[in-house]
């Protein structure tokens, strides 16, 4: 029942984008507006969807996934009622914007499925949930036609409001809240800057054909988007609890998956746009099949049904092959299907078969992407990571819509005063879909193999498929409060077989949260630059766990400075990189000892200066990841370097050091 309810939420989310498409040609007359203004009824939803998805997903990780699903559905319901009441065109735009909040349902729903289902059922459930974007989009076109013909155009919005209300009740009754969450302070500034940047990016992409690509407004918005992203990126890197964890997103598995998602979204949306348009276009244009809106929409139903039927197979393949191969297979199938449509598309049957094959490839690709994301990010951040993945997919669909519109507008033929796309236009659009799918496959080949999925399946079999996950929270502290860790603190959870089950990047205050899969014994390892790692054994039997970790052993490069064989208290010691950049300096204590926090691995120069004798000495050292003891013996005036080496056995002779004299 959880799978059914969440999948229906995903379908309702996708319906918000396609239910109004058949009415776009009618809205100018129905609402007494211009054709260009009617496009705002789609643009408003797209913009809100892009802006709200990462925000709602992050809040789901912090405040509860079921709670944020209810909030998103509530906003969609309010928007649907506003549109159904048709007070004015401006209220219609506001209502359509509120409907865009439903876009976050898929990302948050996938994360909730991961938290609540036994691992062996996650694959097929995630595959179905991911496919709901294509399924809902495919079903929206015929459904809109049927509702409009039977009950009038207002009924499509009442339908969304009613089904949304039913789903809110079902969520509260059927779906349990996830115990996996990471409370903290919401990054409001980051959310505002990101929202502004996305609006400045997606608005000109959506309206560029209408405004003109070279117009000052279009170019100004693109420039503003670049500037805002440039401001947002360092802001997210510095903030304690960022809206988007850019460091995790920059890791190769996540980065390559998100990049592949852009092209997968493009390939999916091209299929929908070109199929509906070629079926509806009059045959007198030389390319078209004269189908009505409802008939063309029904022709998309086989694609949606195929995506539903593929869900169990996708889950099975994910468990056996892993996400990378499934994504690669899905993208390759889409590319081959597009290539086939370029060669053979002479009948409605051929078009439907080609569209269905692209839909099957889409189902495989969309099932793999959240699986890859969730296997590469901390479990406590799966919703926000999936939200970012949904966002980049929506960028791909927006690009597809824009590129298809440009191609169709560029290659037209005029017949009886009407303009229609030529056969060349459809060929170019199909080629665009093939190129996007092939690029997705090429990027997917660069994704490392995911391991967490296979390990979770093994744990499920060992534990009888029961899931009793619990969040371990705590804070990493340093033994010396006057020293701050350089770089990020990382926490990993290992089982007794040495497999990594979860990991977390601590915030700037050292707070972390990791997830244990169930009762058992685990090792929690904390590590940061400049300190020896700490390993703590946890025997978990259930309940809440707070585990603070203290890093006791600071890694250092230290030693003793002598001059003429005697200790040199107060001597100045400086540490520099081999290429000359200064790192730090200090003075020896009363016993002639100095100490620096261990810098990153590399070659360095240690310089010692003894003020009473006015003599100095420099040494090259090669530092690794362990503490090093380097004694420095300042030689007598005129003593050669080789003699100094013999007097200081604590420092190894390094191969790049050549003999030299000192004055």
XYZ file of C-alpha atoms in Angstrom:
663
model
C 0.000 0.000 0.000
C 2.902 2.340 0.669
C 4.198 1.730 -2.852
C 0.737 2.280 -4.355
C 0.087 5.532 -2.487
C 3.505 7.031 -3.204
C 3.371 5.972 -6.866
C -0.007 7.651 -7.246
C 1.531 10.778 -5.715
C 4.214 10.641 -8.393
C 1.642 10.269 -11.170
C -0.383 13.215 -9.883
C 2.841 15.217 -9.809
C 3.502 14.484 -13.497
C -0.131 15.180 -14.450
C 0.240 18.829 -13.447
C 2.492 19.424 -16.461
C 0.466 17.691 -19.182
C -3.197 18.144 -18.184
C -3.220 21.715 -19.523
C -1.305 21.053 -22.757
C -4.399 20.139 -24.842
C -6.068 23.369 -23.656
C -3.215 25.742 -24.527
C -4.643 26.559 -27.982
C -8.044 27.202 -26.339
C -6.947 29.327 -23.364
C -6.630 32.627 -25.319
C -10.335 32.479 -26.164
C -11.437 30.962 -22.854
C -9.588 33.522 -20.703
C -9.586 36.447 -23.136
C -5.788 36.656 -23.267
C -3.107 36.623 -25.944
C -1.407 33.457 -27.144
C 1.941 34.513 -25.664
C 0.340 35.158 -22.267
C -1.304 31.732 -22.242
C 2.156 30.115 -22.189
C 2.628 31.527 -18.672
C 0.214 28.849 -17.466
C 2.933 26.304 -18.261
C 5.971 28.462 -17.472
C 4.735 29.294 -13.949
C 4.441 25.604 -13.097
C 7.871 24.780 -14.505
C 9.556 27.580 -12.562
C 7.901 26.698 -9.262
C 8.714 23.020 -9.768
C 12.387 23.802 -10.295
C 12.584 26.176 -7.336
C 10.545 24.124 -4.860
C 12.017 20.668 -5.484
C 15.437 21.181 -3.792
C 13.837 23.233 -1.011
C 11.085 20.715 -0.195
C 13.525 17.805 -0.505
C 15.964 19.379 1.950
C 13.135 20.096 4.385
C 12.050 16.456 4.040
C 15.464 15.301 5.277
C 15.212 17.731 8.196
C 11.552 17.721 9.263
C 10.143 14.439 7.964
C 9.451 13.037 4.517
C 5.771 12.205 4.957
C 5.173 15.649 6.443
C 6.706 17.425 3.442
C 4.816 15.176 1.027
C 1.614 16.353 2.696
C 2.728 19.987 2.473
C 3.555 19.666 -1.242
C 0.231 17.961 -1.939
C -1.571 20.647 0.064
C -0.010 23.398 -2.052
C -0.984 21.522 -5.213
C -4.573 21.140 -3.982
C -4.884 24.860 -3.184
C -3.471 25.736 -6.598
C -5.904 23.380 -8.330
C -8.897 24.913 -6.546
C -7.739 28.440 -7.452
C -7.463 27.458 -11.133
C -10.828 25.679 -11.089
C -12.573 28.777 -9.697
C -11.134 30.969 -12.529
C -11.308 34.303 -10.704
C -8.882 35.999 -13.114
C -5.912 35.259 -15.325
C -3.492 36.384 -12.592
C -5.065 34.019 -10.069
C -4.806 31.258 -12.660
C -1.062 31.890 -12.902
C -0.791 31.838 -9.094
C -2.723 28.575 -8.976
C -0.560 26.994 -11.644
C 2.537 28.095 -9.717
C 1.223 26.363 -6.572
C 0.581 23.214 -8.594
C 4.297 23.145 -9.377
C 5.028 22.176 -5.749
C 3.850 18.692 -6.697
C 7.085 18.156 -8.628
C 8.916 17.367 -5.380
C 6.655 14.370 -4.660
C 8.729 11.946 -6.743
C 12.112 12.784 -5.202
C 10.831 12.724 -1.617
C 8.708 9.630 -2.271
C 11.729 7.700 -3.551
C 13.676 8.566 -0.411
C 10.758 7.512 1.790
C 10.543 4.171 -0.034
C 14.247 3.595 0.679
C 13.673 4.241 4.380
C 10.539 2.137 4.829
C 10.797 -0.891 2.518
C 12.893 -4.042 2.943
C 16.010 -3.718 0.773
C 14.956 -6.492 -1.634
C 11.796 -4.544 -2.530
C 13.414 -1.141 -2.912
C 14.633 -1.692 -6.476
C 11.254 -2.383 -8.107
C 9.495 0.227 -5.942
C 12.006 2.933 -6.841
C 11.771 1.893 -10.500
C 7.985 2.333 -10.421
C 8.213 5.628 -8.556
C 10.780 6.964 -11.010
C 8.683 5.852 -13.964
C 5.654 7.767 -12.700
C 7.071 10.927 -14.293
C 6.759 9.340 -17.724
C 3.577 7.438 -16.880
C 1.743 10.496 -15.572
C 2.937 12.625 -18.452
C 1.734 10.040 -20.973
C -1.678 9.611 -19.307
C -2.249 13.340 -18.828
C -2.939 14.054 -22.499
C -5.837 11.617 -23.090
C -7.207 12.242 -19.593
C -7.378 15.985 -20.241
C -9.251 15.391 -23.477
C -11.771 13.040 -21.874
C -12.436 15.305 -18.881
C -12.806 18.396 -21.059
C -15.229 16.664 -23.455
C -17.400 15.261 -20.668
C -17.313 17.850 -17.878
C -15.745 21.027 -19.268
C -12.216 22.398 -18.950
C -12.584 23.369 -15.285
C -12.904 19.670 -14.449
C -9.205 18.991 -15.034
C -8.366 21.230 -12.066
C -11.162 19.846 -9.881
C -9.842 16.377 -10.704
C -6.370 17.350 -9.421
C -7.857 18.855 -6.256
C -9.990 15.783 -5.476
C -7.298 13.196 -6.176
C -4.800 15.281 -4.195
C -7.122 15.369 -1.186
C -7.604 11.607 -1.356
C -3.853 11.099 -1.458
C -3.252 13.339 1.574
C -5.667 11.178 3.563
C -4.019 8.018 2.226
C -0.581 9.316 3.202
C -1.677 9.952 6.772
C -3.449 6.590 7.087
C -1.202 4.204 5.148
C 2.329 5.629 5.057
C 4.426 5.787 8.214
C 6.851 8.622 8.811
C 10.518 7.819 8.237
C 12.742 7.719 11.346
C 15.702 8.939 9.256
C 16.044 12.693 9.528
C 18.698 15.276 10.322
C 17.260 18.227 12.255
C 19.143 21.486 11.972
C 18.871 25.064 10.770
C 17.411 25.509 7.300
C 19.644 27.355 4.838
C 17.190 30.152 3.985
C 19.759 32.412 2.327
C 21.023 29.604 0.125
C 17.448 28.710 -0.834
C 16.644 32.309 -1.834
C 19.800 32.754 -3.911
C 19.365 29.370 -5.626
C 15.710 30.115 -6.369
C 16.609 33.446 -7.955
C 19.388 31.809 -9.992
C 17.059 29.066 -11.265
C 14.369 31.556 -12.244
C 16.931 33.657 -14.137
C 18.133 30.514 -15.919
C 14.891 28.714 -16.738
C 12.734 31.739 -17.535
C 14.721 32.801 -20.637
C 15.048 29.139 -21.673
C 11.251 28.828 -21.580
C 10.441 32.240 -23.102
C 13.454 32.752 -25.369
C 11.523 31.823 -28.515
C 8.866 34.412 -27.681
C 11.127 37.207 -26.457
C 13.987 36.632 -28.870
C 17.315 35.072 -27.933
C 19.282 38.229 -28.571
C 17.013 40.604 -26.672
C 18.431 42.497 -23.654
C 15.924 40.888 -21.280
C 16.907 37.349 -22.323
C 20.634 38.041 -22.192
C 20.305 39.965 -18.930
C 18.536 37.075 -17.232
C 21.184 34.607 -18.399
C 23.940 36.926 -17.109
C 22.097 37.329 -13.786
C 21.850 33.559 -13.483
C 25.604 33.166 -13.926
C 26.267 35.879 -11.342
C 23.842 34.394 -8.811
C 25.321 30.903 -9.190
C 28.777 32.416 -8.697
C 27.546 33.949 -5.429
C 25.645 30.851 -4.341
C 28.482 28.324 -4.789
C 30.974 29.741 -2.225
C 28.036 30.542 0.052
C 27.020 26.873 0.124
C 30.614 25.793 0.724
C 30.869 28.012 3.807
C 27.449 27.597 5.382
C 27.134 25.145 8.255
C 24.132 23.187 6.955
C 23.859 23.895 3.205
C 20.728 23.470 1.132
C 22.804 21.461 -1.369
C 25.948 19.634 -0.270
C 28.184 20.684 -3.157
C 31.158 18.663 -1.927
C 29.133 15.454 -2.047
C 27.519 16.474 -5.342
C 30.987 16.983 -6.837
C 31.997 13.386 -6.157
C 32.289 11.402 -9.356
C 29.325 8.984 -8.943
C 26.889 11.784 -8.045
C 28.262 14.286 -10.555
C 28.206 11.831 -13.481
C 24.724 10.585 -12.568
C 23.334 14.124 -12.439
C 25.024 14.973 -15.731
C 23.544 11.854 -17.333
C 20.135 12.843 -15.907
C 20.112 16.057 -17.943
C 20.443 14.104 -21.192
C 18.005 11.404 -20.049
C 15.393 14.079 -19.303
C 15.993 15.604 -22.725
C 15.596 12.245 -24.471
C 12.381 11.459 -22.570
C 10.691 14.790 -23.310
C 11.704 14.787 -26.980
C 9.856 11.480 -27.357
C 6.667 12.935 -25.927
C 6.790 16.162 -27.920
C 7.645 14.688 -31.302
C 5.210 11.765 -30.982
C 2.174 13.877 -30.112
C 2.950 16.498 -32.738
C 3.528 14.087 -35.623
C 0.331 12.179 -34.787
C -1.767 15.358 -34.638
C -0.301 17.148 -37.661
C -2.550 17.068 -40.795
C -1.475 14.622 -43.485
C -1.705 17.385 -46.114
C 1.561 18.737 -44.708
C 3.309 15.625 -45.987
C 4.166 14.481 -42.471
C 1.325 13.693 -40.083
C -1.533 11.311 -39.305
C -4.554 13.594 -38.680
C -5.281 12.305 -35.152
C -7.228 14.411 -32.682
C -6.005 15.437 -29.259
C -7.591 12.510 -27.429
C -6.506 9.949 -30.020
C -2.926 11.253 -30.008
C -2.951 11.125 -26.223
C -4.224 7.546 -26.253
C -1.360 6.642 -28.560
C 0.987 7.544 -25.672
C -0.749 5.133 -23.278
C 1.219 2.033 -24.432
C 4.425 3.845 -23.517
C 3.102 4.589 -20.028
C 1.865 1.028 -19.523
C 5.209 -0.347 -20.683
C 6.959 1.780 -18.074
C 4.692 0.306 -15.377
C 5.325 -3.232 -16.625
C 9.084 -2.631 -16.637
C 9.215 -1.761 -12.940
C 9.627 -5.327 -11.595
C 12.225 -6.113 -14.254
C 14.059 -2.858 -13.519
C 14.183 -3.732 -9.821
C 15.511 -7.208 -10.603
C 18.170 -5.789 -12.920
C 19.200 -3.192 -10.350
C 19.781 -5.932 -7.786
C 21.820 -8.042 -10.226
C 23.638 -5.501 -12.396
C 23.729 -2.350 -10.307
C 22.601 1.130 -11.293
C 25.417 1.930 -13.724
C 24.725 -0.932 -16.141
C 20.962 -0.427 -15.953
C 21.336 3.281 -16.752
C 23.722 2.457 -19.584
C 21.301 -0.165 -20.977
C 18.307 2.168 -20.770
C 20.121 5.018 -22.494
C 21.432 2.680 -25.213
C 17.904 1.342 -25.820
C 16.576 4.899 -26.162
C 19.312 5.757 -28.668
C 18.590 2.623 -30.742
C 14.846 3.270 -30.640
C 15.352 6.825 -31.901
C 17.623 5.519 -34.651
C 14.876 3.070 -35.634
C 12.295 5.857 -35.747
C 14.541 7.805 -38.108
C 14.415 4.887 -40.535
C 10.884 3.592 -40.068
C 7.989 5.854 -39.046
C 5.527 5.500 -41.908
C 2.480 4.453 -39.889
C 0.769 5.142 -36.586
C 1.733 1.632 -35.467
C 5.405 2.283 -36.185
C 5.293 5.586 -34.306
C 3.627 3.978 -31.274
C 6.111 1.074 -31.234
C 9.046 3.466 -31.467
C 7.618 5.675 -28.732
C 7.029 2.635 -26.507
C 10.607 1.409 -26.955
C 11.884 4.857 -25.962
C 9.554 4.669 -22.943
C 11.020 1.303 -21.904
C 14.514 2.736 -22.112
C 13.351 5.739 -20.107
C 11.925 3.465 -17.422
C 15.278 1.686 -17.072
C 17.264 4.914 -16.988
C 14.950 6.668 -14.554
C 14.949 3.652 -12.233
C 18.752 3.577 -12.147
C 19.390 7.266 -11.444
C 17.937 7.512 -7.905
C 19.507 4.153 -7.060
C 22.918 5.469 -8.089
C 22.360 8.683 -6.147
C 21.281 6.922 -2.966
C 24.210 4.505 -3.111
C 26.674 7.411 -3.196
C 25.348 9.935 -0.653
C 24.805 9.750 3.126
C 21.534 8.018 3.965
C 20.442 11.048 5.976
C 20.581 13.183 2.797
C 18.863 10.949 0.239
C 15.824 13.225 -0.187
C 17.843 16.374 -0.874
C 20.170 14.453 -3.201
C 17.198 13.049 -5.129
C 15.715 16.534 -5.190
C 18.828 17.861 -6.891
C 18.670 14.974 -9.365
C 15.037 15.810 -10.152
C 16.040 19.437 -10.644
C 18.711 18.634 -13.223
C 16.256 16.324 -14.997
C 13.803 19.213 -15.243
C 16.589 21.305 -16.767
C 16.884 18.596 -19.407
C 13.150 18.646 -20.154
C 13.216 22.447 -20.403
C 16.109 22.266 -22.858
C 14.240 19.643 -24.877
C 11.136 21.824 -25.079
C 13.160 24.837 -26.209
C 15.277 22.983 -28.769
C 12.269 21.204 -30.271
C 10.409 24.515 -30.566
C 13.390 26.121 -32.304
C 13.749 23.238 -34.773
C 10.030 23.141 -35.531
C 9.895 26.912 -36.055
C 12.960 26.871 -38.316
C 11.740 24.133 -40.673
C 8.133 24.875 -41.652
C 5.929 24.640 -44.698
C 2.913 26.889 -45.388
C -0.305 25.264 -46.570
C -3.518 27.281 -46.955
C -2.228 29.978 -44.651
C -1.193 27.522 -41.901
C 2.368 26.586 -40.980
C 3.387 23.008 -40.289
C 6.669 21.317 -39.402
C 8.411 19.615 -42.298
C 9.700 16.077 -42.451
C 13.199 17.485 -42.024
C 12.118 19.065 -38.725
C 10.875 15.747 -37.381
C 14.055 14.015 -38.528
C 16.188 16.623 -36.747
C 14.140 16.298 -33.556
C 14.475 12.501 -33.606
C 18.202 12.963 -34.191
C 18.286 15.280 -31.160
C 16.674 12.545 -29.067
C 19.178 9.962 -30.322
C 22.095 12.301 -29.584
C 20.831 13.031 -26.059
C 20.345 9.321 -25.321
C 23.771 8.392 -26.716
C 25.402 11.136 -24.647
C 23.590 9.836 -21.571
C 25.007 6.354 -22.264
C 28.523 7.741 -22.700
C 28.334 9.613 -19.387
C 26.848 6.562 -17.648
C 29.901 4.546 -18.688
C 32.020 6.899 -16.554
C 30.054 6.212 -13.346
C 31.875 3.951 -10.845
C 30.207 0.729 -9.790
C 27.801 1.194 -6.868
C 28.256 -1.127 -3.898
C 25.719 -0.139 -1.261
C 22.770 -1.689 -3.109
C 24.407 -5.126 -3.163
C 25.452 -4.855 0.476
C 21.935 -3.877 1.566
C 20.547 -6.953 -0.186
C 23.011 -9.172 1.657
C 22.043 -7.585 4.977
C 18.367 -8.052 4.175
C 18.846 -11.768 3.583
C 20.867 -12.106 6.782
C 18.281 -10.232 8.862
C 15.144 -11.772 7.380
C 14.337 -8.649 5.340
C 13.513 -6.692 8.493
C 14.582 -3.057 8.614
C 15.154 -1.337 11.946
C 17.246 1.634 10.943
C 18.307 4.164 13.521
C 20.136 7.460 13.276
C 23.309 7.934 15.312
C 23.998 11.577 16.102
C 26.867 13.217 17.848
C 29.682 15.711 17.667
C 33.351 15.338 16.816
C 35.601 17.211 19.222
C 39.313 17.883 19.143
C 41.428 17.209 22.217
C 42.996 20.672 21.989
C 40.255 23.287 21.869
C 42.684 25.912 20.599
C 43.141 23.965 17.348
C 40.530 23.702 14.621
C 40.480 20.884 12.098
C 41.533 21.896 8.612
C 39.192 20.576 5.956
C 36.089 18.483 6.523
C 35.486 15.914 9.238
C 34.229 12.588 7.883
C 32.416 9.814 9.743
C 31.986 6.265 8.406
C 30.021 3.275 9.694
C 31.464 -0.193 9.080
C 29.974 -3.586 9.816
C 31.906 -6.552 11.145
C 32.788 -7.599 7.579
C 34.493 -4.285 6.898
C 31.792 -3.003 4.516
C 30.917 0.690 4.655
C 27.205 1.007 5.454
C 26.893 4.795 5.649
C 29.007 7.903 5.891
C 28.541 11.531 6.776
C 30.333 14.828 6.402
C 30.241 16.690 9.727
C 29.216 20.330 9.685
C 31.438 23.235 10.688
C 30.697 22.608 14.376
C 31.569 18.919 14.128
C 27.975 17.634 14.309
C 27.251 14.490 12.302
C 24.481 11.943 11.709
C 24.821 8.424 10.279
C 22.381 5.540 9.933
C 22.695 2.025 11.346
C 20.722 -0.625 9.411
C 19.582 -2.582 12.470
C 20.662 -4.233 15.732
C 24.262 -5.373 15.760
C 27.838 -4.339 16.363
C 29.348 -1.565 14.269
C 32.522 0.495 14.069
C 32.201 4.263 13.734
C 35.333 5.919 12.353
C 35.974 9.674 12.505
C 38.752 11.350 10.571
C 39.959 14.806 9.625
C 43.115 16.368 8.300
C 45.824 16.934 10.912
C 44.522 14.420 13.470
C 44.822 10.672 13.922
C 41.510 8.893 13.164
C 39.360 7.520 15.952
C 37.434 4.232 15.861
C 34.527 3.576 18.236
C 32.619 0.272 18.587
C 28.832 0.561 18.996
C 26.632 -2.338 20.133
C 23.236 -1.254 18.861
C 20.136 -2.879 20.313
C 17.585 -0.182 19.415
C 16.474 3.283 20.420
C 18.165 6.655 20.067
C 21.959 6.842 20.024
C 24.096 9.873 20.805
C 27.783 9.179 20.253
C 30.275 11.996 20.667
C 33.778 11.325 19.351
C 36.999 12.960 20.517
C 40.105 13.038 18.356
C 42.966 12.825 20.861
C 46.114 12.537 18.804
C 47.140 15.547 16.782
C 49.436 14.690 13.894
C 52.554 16.828 13.967
C 55.951 17.413 12.535
C 58.179 18.085 15.528
C 61.724 17.804 16.739
C 64.627 19.400 18.585
C 66.891 22.218 17.413
C 70.558 22.151 18.474
C 73.445 24.489 17.752
C 77.051 23.399 18.276
C 75.678 20.236 19.869
C 73.752 22.192 22.533
C 69.980 22.750 22.745
C 68.742 25.985 21.192
C 65.841 27.269 23.332
C 63.900 30.116 21.716
C 65.236 29.322 18.221
C 62.947 30.352 15.387
C 61.648 27.485 13.211
C 59.738 28.101 9.984
C 57.897 25.596 7.753
C 57.554 26.264 4.019
C 56.482 24.311 0.980
C 59.302 23.075 -1.251
C 58.351 25.724 -3.831
C 58.717 28.501 -1.263
C 55.203 29.192 0.073
C 55.289 29.929 3.825
C 53.166 27.610 5.976
C 53.839 28.503 9.628
C 56.527 29.527 12.110
C 57.139 29.031 15.830
C 59.824 29.307 18.547
C 61.406 26.423 20.401
C 60.529 25.909 24.053
C 63.038 25.827 26.923
C 64.157 22.354 25.877
C 64.740 23.349 22.270
C 61.640 21.573 20.989
C 59.262 22.810 18.259
C 56.003 21.432 16.819
C 53.746 22.128 13.823
C 50.406 20.622 12.959
C 51.069 18.112 10.166
C 50.455 19.683 6.757
C 49.191 17.730 3.713
C 51.466 15.099 2.234
C 54.320 16.588 0.228
C 57.822 18.038 0.235
C 58.652 20.850 2.650
C 61.553 22.924 3.935
C 62.253 23.439 7.659
C 64.347 26.503 8.530
C 65.908 27.009 11.984
C 67.508 30.266 13.146
C 69.436 30.638 16.421
C 69.558 34.330 17.377
C 72.402 34.152 19.990
C 74.854 32.641 17.487
C 73.376 34.326 14.425
C 73.412 31.029 12.505
C 70.659 29.266 10.526
C 70.091 25.962 8.803
C 67.475 24.581 6.356
C 66.415 20.998 5.684
C 64.213 19.376 3.097
C 61.745 16.792 4.392
C 59.136 14.565 2.827
C 56.010 14.378 5.001
C 53.374 11.654 4.754
C 50.127 11.067 6.652
C 51.820 10.099 9.917
C 53.498 12.263 12.544
C 57.158 12.920 11.820
C 60.100 13.727 14.122
C 62.686 15.920 12.409
C 65.631 17.152 14.515
C 67.570 20.123 13.145
C 71.266 20.530 13.956
C 72.594 23.986 13.123
C 76.251 23.380 12.138
C 79.302 25.405 13.067
C 80.313 28.108 10.628
C 82.154 26.549 7.679
C 81.025 22.985 8.463
C 79.944 21.190 5.318
C 76.508 19.674 4.942
C 77.609 16.075 4.833
C 79.081 16.395 8.303
C 75.802 17.837 9.535
C 73.968 14.837 8.158
C 76.207 12.508 10.137
C 75.446 14.490 13.295
C 71.663 14.257 12.804
C 70.610 10.650 12.361
C 66.944 11.443 13.003
C 66.507 12.848 9.509
C 66.827 10.546 6.521
C 69.036 11.629 3.623
C 66.667 12.563 0.818
C 67.575 11.647 -2.786
C 66.987 15.100 -4.255
C 69.368 16.845 -1.790
C 72.743 17.746 -3.301
C 75.803 18.537 -1.139
C 76.192 22.257 -0.445
C 78.303 24.550 1.709
C 76.814 26.926 4.302
C 77.978 30.366 5.345
